[in-house]
XYZ file of C-alpha atoms in Angstrom:
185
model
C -2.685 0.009 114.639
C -1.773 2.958 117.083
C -0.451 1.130 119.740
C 1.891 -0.786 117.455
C 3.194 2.462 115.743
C 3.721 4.401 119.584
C 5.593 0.758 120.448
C 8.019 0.800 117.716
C 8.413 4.526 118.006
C 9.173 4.399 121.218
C 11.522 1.849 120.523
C 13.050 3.822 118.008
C 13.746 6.937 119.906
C 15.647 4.374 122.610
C 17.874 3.128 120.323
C 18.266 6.824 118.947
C 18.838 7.835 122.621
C 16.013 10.656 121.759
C 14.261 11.265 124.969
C 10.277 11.183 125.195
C 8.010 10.735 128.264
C 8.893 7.274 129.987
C 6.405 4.667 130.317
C 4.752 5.873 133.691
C 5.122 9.415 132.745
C 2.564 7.842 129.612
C 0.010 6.720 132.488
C -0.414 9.629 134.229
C -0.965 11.639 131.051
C -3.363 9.702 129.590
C -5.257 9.642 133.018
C -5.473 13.097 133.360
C -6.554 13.099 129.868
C -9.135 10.369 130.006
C -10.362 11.903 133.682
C -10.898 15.523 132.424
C -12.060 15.216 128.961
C -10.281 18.375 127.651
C -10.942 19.549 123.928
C -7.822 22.604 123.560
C -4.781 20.993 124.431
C -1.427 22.742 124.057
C 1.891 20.948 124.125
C 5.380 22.660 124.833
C 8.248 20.073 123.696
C 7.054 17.846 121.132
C 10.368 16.460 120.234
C 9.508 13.810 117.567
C 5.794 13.652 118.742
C 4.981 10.146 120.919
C 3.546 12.447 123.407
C 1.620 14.203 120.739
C 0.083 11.144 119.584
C -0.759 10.104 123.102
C -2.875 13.440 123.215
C -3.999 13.761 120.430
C -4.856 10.124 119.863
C -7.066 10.571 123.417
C -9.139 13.685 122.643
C -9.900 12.701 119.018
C -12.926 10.684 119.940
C -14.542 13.698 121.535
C -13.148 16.407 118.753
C -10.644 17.798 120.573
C -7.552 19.736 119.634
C -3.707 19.876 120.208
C -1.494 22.917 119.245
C 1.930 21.709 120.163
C 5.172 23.560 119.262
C 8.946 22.134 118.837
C 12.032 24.326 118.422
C 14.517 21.780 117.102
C 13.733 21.969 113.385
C 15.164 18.372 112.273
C 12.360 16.861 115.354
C 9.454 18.804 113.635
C 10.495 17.161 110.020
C 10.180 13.726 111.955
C 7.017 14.528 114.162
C 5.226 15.675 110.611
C 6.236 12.111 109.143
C 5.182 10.592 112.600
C 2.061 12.441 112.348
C 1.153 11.041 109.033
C 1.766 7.778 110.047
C -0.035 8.001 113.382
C -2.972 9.313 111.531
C -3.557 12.414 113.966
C -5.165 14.850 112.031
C -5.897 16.903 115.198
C -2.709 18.949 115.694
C -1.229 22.023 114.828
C 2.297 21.632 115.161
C 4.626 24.582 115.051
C 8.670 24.810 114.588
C 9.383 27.712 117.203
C 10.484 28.669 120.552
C 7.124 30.059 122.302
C 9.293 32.604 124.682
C 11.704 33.863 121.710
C 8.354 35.091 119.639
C 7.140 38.380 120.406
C 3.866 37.667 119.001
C 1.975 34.142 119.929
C -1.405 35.500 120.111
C -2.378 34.238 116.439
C -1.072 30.366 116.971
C -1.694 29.983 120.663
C -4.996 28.631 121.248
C -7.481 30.613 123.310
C -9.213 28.732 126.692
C -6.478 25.502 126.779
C -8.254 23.286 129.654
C -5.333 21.226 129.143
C -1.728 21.744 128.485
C 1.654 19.393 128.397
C 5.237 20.795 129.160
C 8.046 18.463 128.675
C 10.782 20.868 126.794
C 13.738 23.144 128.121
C 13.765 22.730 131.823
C 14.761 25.990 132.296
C 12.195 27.847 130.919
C 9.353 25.535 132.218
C 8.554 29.075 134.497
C 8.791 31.578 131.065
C 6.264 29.178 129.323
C 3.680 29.512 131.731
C 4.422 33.655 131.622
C 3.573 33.015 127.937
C 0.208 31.172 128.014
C -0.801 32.034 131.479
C -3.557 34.365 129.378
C -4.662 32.022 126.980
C -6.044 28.715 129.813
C -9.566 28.464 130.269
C -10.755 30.647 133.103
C -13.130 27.911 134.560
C -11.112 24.668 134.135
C -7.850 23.974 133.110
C -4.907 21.638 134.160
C -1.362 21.446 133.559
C 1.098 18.551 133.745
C 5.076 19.349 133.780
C 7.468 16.388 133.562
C 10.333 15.661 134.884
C 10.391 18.301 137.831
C 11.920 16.180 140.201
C 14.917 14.297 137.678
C 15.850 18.015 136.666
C 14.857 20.188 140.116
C 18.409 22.453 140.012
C 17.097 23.654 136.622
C 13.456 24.740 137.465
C 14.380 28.180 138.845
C 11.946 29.893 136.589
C 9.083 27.737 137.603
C 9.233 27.898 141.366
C 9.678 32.038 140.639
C 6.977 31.983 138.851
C 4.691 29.686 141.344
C 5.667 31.876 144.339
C 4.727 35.137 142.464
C 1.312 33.472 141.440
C 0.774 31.578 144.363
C 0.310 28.349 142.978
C -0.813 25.343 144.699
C 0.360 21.899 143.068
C 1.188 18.396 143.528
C 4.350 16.276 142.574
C 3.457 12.975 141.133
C 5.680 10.133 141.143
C 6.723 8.765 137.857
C 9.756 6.753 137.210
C 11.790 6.246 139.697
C 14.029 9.404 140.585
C 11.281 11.807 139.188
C 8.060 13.036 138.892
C 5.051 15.395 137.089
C 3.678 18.513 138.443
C 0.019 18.939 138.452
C -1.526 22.857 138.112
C -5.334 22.876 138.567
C -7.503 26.154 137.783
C -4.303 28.507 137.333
């Protein structure tokens, strides 16, 4: 059973001391997810994929899709072997560093209505450069974690909200942090 298999996963990654979304970070997502019903999902920071499964797990049952990429290599080994276990046949999952490719036109998915960023603080701002051209032009919304936890490192995010003019929220997670919500970018 899924739940079992995210349990002990999650589980495992504690003892491993491999980070993944936290319990309440795990809520919000799979509210958004269950509220807005989104079919192209794209994920930035897969790790070992217990996020993954969350989406991909919640947008099966209406044939949606996840394209989620993860740039340490020894991570994407694990997340395939996760994904086989999981039984989420609804992901692309790539090995790569979105901002270091030149060329992401041919695996980034055209019209994401729904997109997950939980990888190198620092870059949270370059990754929405990146796909900014590829979200759906009539709905889309984007969840960032841990933007209050890791706030000193989010430079290229708040550059890149003041030069778009971004509105957003701050949800409260665990305690000490929080998830930024981007509606209709």
């Amino acid at each position: 059973m899924l739940s079992e298999f995210l349990t002990q996963l999650r589980a495992s990654c504690v003892a491993r001391r491999i980070p993944l979304i936290s319990p309440e970070s795990e809520v919000i997502l799979r509210k958004y997810l269950e509220e807005n019903q989104p079919k192209t999902c794209l994920e930035i920071g897969a790790a070992v994929w217990y996020s993954s499964i969350v989406i991909a797990s919640t947008i099966q049952k209406r044939w949606g899709h996840l394209t989620t990429f993860e740039v340490a290599y020894p991570a994407y080994l694990e997340a395939q072997r996760n994904m086989t276990s999981a039984k989420c046949w609804n992901i692309t999952l790539y090995p790569f560093d979105i901002t270091k490719s030149e060329t992401t036109d041919n695996v980034l998915p055209l019209n994401c209505d729904f997109v997950f960023i939980d990888a190198q603080k620092s870059q949270y701002g370059n990754y929405l450069e990146k796909i900014h051209n590829n979200l759906s032009s009539e709905n889309n919304i984007i969840l960032l974690d841990d933007v209050v936890k890791y706030q000193t490192k989010l430079d290229t995010l708040y550059k890149f909200i003041e030069k778009n003019q971004i509105n957003y929220e701050i949800l409260p997670s665990e305690e000490g942090d929080g998830i930024m919500v981007m509606k209709n970018l």
